[in-house]
Short mmCIF file of C-alpha atoms and ligand atoms in Angstrom, two decimals:
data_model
loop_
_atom_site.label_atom_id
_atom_site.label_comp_id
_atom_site.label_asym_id
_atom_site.label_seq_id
_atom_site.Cartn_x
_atom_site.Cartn_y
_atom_site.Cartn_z
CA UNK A 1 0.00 0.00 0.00
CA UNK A 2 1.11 3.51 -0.67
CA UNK A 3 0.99 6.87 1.23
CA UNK A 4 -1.39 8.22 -0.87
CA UNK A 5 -3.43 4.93 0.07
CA UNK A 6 -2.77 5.66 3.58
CA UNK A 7 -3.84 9.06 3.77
CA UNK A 8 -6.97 8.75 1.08
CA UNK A 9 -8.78 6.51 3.07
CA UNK A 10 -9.26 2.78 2.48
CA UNK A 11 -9.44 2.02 -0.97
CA UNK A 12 -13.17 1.90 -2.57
CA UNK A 13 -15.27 -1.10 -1.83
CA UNK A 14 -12.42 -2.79 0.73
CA UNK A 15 -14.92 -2.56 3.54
CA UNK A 16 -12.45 -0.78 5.60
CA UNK A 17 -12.59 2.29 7.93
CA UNK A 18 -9.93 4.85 7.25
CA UNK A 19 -8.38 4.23 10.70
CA UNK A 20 -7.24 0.48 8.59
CA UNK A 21 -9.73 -1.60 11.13
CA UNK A 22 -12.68 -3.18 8.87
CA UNK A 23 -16.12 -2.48 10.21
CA UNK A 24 -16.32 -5.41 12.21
CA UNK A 25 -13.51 -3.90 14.20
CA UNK A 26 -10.67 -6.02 12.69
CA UNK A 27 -7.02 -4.85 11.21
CA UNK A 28 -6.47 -7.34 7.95
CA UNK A 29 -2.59 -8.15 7.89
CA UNK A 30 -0.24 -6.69 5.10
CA UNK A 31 1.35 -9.37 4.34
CA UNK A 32 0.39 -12.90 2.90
CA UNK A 33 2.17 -14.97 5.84
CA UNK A 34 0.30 -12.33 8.41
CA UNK A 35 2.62 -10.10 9.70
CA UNK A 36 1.64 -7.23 9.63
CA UNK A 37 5.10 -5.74 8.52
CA UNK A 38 6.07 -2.35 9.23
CA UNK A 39 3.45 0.42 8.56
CA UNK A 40 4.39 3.03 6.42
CA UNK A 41 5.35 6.55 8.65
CA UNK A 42 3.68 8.99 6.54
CA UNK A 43 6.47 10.95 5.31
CA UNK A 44 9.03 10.95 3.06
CA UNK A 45 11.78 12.78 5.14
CA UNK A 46 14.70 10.49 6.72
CA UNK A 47 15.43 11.91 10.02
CA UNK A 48 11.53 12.55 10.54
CA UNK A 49 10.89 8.97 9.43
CA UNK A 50 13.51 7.37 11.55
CA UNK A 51 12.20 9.23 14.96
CA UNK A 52 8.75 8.20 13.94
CA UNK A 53 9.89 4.80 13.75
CA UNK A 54 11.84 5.15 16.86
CA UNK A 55 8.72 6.67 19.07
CA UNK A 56 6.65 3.98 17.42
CA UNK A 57 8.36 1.28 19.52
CA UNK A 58 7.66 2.80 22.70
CA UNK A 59 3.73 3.90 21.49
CA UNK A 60 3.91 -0.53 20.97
CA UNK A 61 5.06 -1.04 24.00
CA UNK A 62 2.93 0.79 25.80
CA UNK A 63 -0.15 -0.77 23.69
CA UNK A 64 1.09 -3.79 24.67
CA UNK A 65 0.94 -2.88 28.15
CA UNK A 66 -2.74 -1.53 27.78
CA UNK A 67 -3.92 -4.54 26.48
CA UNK A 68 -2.33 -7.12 29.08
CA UNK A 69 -3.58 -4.50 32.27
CA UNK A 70 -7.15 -4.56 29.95
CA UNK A 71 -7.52 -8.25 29.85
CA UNK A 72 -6.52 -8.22 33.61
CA UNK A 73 -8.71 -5.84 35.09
CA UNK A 74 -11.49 -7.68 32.82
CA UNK A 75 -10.86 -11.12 34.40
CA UNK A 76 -10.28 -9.55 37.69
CA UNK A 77 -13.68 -7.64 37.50
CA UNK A 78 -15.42 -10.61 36.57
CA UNK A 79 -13.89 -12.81 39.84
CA UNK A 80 -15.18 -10.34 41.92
CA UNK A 81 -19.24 -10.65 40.36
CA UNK A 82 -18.87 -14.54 40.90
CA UNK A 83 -17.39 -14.25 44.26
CA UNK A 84 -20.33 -11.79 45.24
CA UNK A 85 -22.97 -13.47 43.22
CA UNK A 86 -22.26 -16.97 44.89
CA UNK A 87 -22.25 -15.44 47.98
CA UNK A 88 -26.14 -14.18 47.39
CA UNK A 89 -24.66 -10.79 46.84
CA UNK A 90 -25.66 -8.20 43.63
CA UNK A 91 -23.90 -8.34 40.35
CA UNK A 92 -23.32 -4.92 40.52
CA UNK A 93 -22.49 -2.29 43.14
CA UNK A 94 -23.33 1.10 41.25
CA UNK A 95 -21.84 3.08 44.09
CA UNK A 96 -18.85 1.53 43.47
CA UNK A 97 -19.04 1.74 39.12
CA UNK A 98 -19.61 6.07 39.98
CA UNK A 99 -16.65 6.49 42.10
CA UNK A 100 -14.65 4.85 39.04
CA UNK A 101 -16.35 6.93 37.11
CA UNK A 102 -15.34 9.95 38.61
CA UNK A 103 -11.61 8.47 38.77
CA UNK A 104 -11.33 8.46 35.13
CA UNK A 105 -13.29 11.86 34.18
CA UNK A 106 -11.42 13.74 36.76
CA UNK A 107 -8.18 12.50 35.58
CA UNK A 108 -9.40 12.55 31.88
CA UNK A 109 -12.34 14.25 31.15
CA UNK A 110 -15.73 13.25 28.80
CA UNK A 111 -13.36 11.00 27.47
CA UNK A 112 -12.19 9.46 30.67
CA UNK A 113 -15.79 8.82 31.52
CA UNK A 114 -16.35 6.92 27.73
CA UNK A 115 -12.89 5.21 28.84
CA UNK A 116 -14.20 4.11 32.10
CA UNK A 117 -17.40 2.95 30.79
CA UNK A 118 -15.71 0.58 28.30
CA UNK A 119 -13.47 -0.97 31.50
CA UNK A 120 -16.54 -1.53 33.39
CA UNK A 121 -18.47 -3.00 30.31
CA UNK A 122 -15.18 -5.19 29.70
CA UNK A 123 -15.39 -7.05 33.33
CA UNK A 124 -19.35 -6.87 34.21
CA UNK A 125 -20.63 -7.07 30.49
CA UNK A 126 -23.76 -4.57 29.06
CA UNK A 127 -26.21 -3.35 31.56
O1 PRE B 201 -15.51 -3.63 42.56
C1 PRE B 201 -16.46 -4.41 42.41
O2 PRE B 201 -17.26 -4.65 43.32
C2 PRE B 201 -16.67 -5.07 41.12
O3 PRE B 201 -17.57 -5.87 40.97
C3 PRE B 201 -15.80 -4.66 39.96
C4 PRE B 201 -16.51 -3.66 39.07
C5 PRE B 201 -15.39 -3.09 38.13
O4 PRE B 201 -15.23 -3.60 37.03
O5 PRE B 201 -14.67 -2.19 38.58
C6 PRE B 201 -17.55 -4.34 38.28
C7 PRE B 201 -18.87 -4.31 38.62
C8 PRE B 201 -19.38 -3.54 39.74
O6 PRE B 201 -20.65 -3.01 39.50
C9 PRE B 201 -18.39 -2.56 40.23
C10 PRE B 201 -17.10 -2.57 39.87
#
């Protein structure tokens, strides 16, 4: 794929968003053998290119991170329902699910509370 690919948009009729995800949320691979190779950086400059490259490790890294401490909390939130459900307690404690609330939209904003609402979704499924 080219830049002008990249920065156009998905290409007509591919079913994909321009963010590269298709619309049923998934990233199709680059490659044949799936690897997803290394994506383009957008420019054409070598010393921009190479820093890109080199803050794009870390920006993995940390994505990495999100996704292990995401699956944890999830598994971790879910525990806690069956521990409190078998012991003829609620599913849910709302007071609780505010005060989280409030953790992530002081710290973040409207899109700390959108964040938070996705964690507790993750580990108590829909309400
Ligand atoms: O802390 C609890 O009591 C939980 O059950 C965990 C959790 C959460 O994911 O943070 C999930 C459901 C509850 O309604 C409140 C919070």
């Amino acid at each position: 794929m080219t830049d002008v690919m990249e920065q156009s948009g998905a290409p007509a009729g591919s079913g994909a968003t321009p963010n590269g995800a298709g619309r049923d949320g998934t990233i199709a691979a680059g490659r044949p053998d799936g690897d997803p190779g290394s994506p383009v950086t957008g420019t054409q400059q070598p010393d921009a290119a190479a820093r890109i490259a080199e803050i794009r490790v870390r920006i993995d890294e940390i994505d990495r991170t999100l996704i292990e401490l995401w699956q944890e909390r999830a598994a971790l939130s879910q525990e806690v329902g069956t521990v409190r459900m078998a012991s003829g307690g609620t599913r849910l404690v709302l007071s609780r699910e505010q005060a989280i609330l409030e953790r992530f939209r002081s710290a973040l904003g409207a899109d700390g509370t959108q964040l938070a609402l996705l964690l507790l979704r993750a580990g108590r499924g829909p309400l």
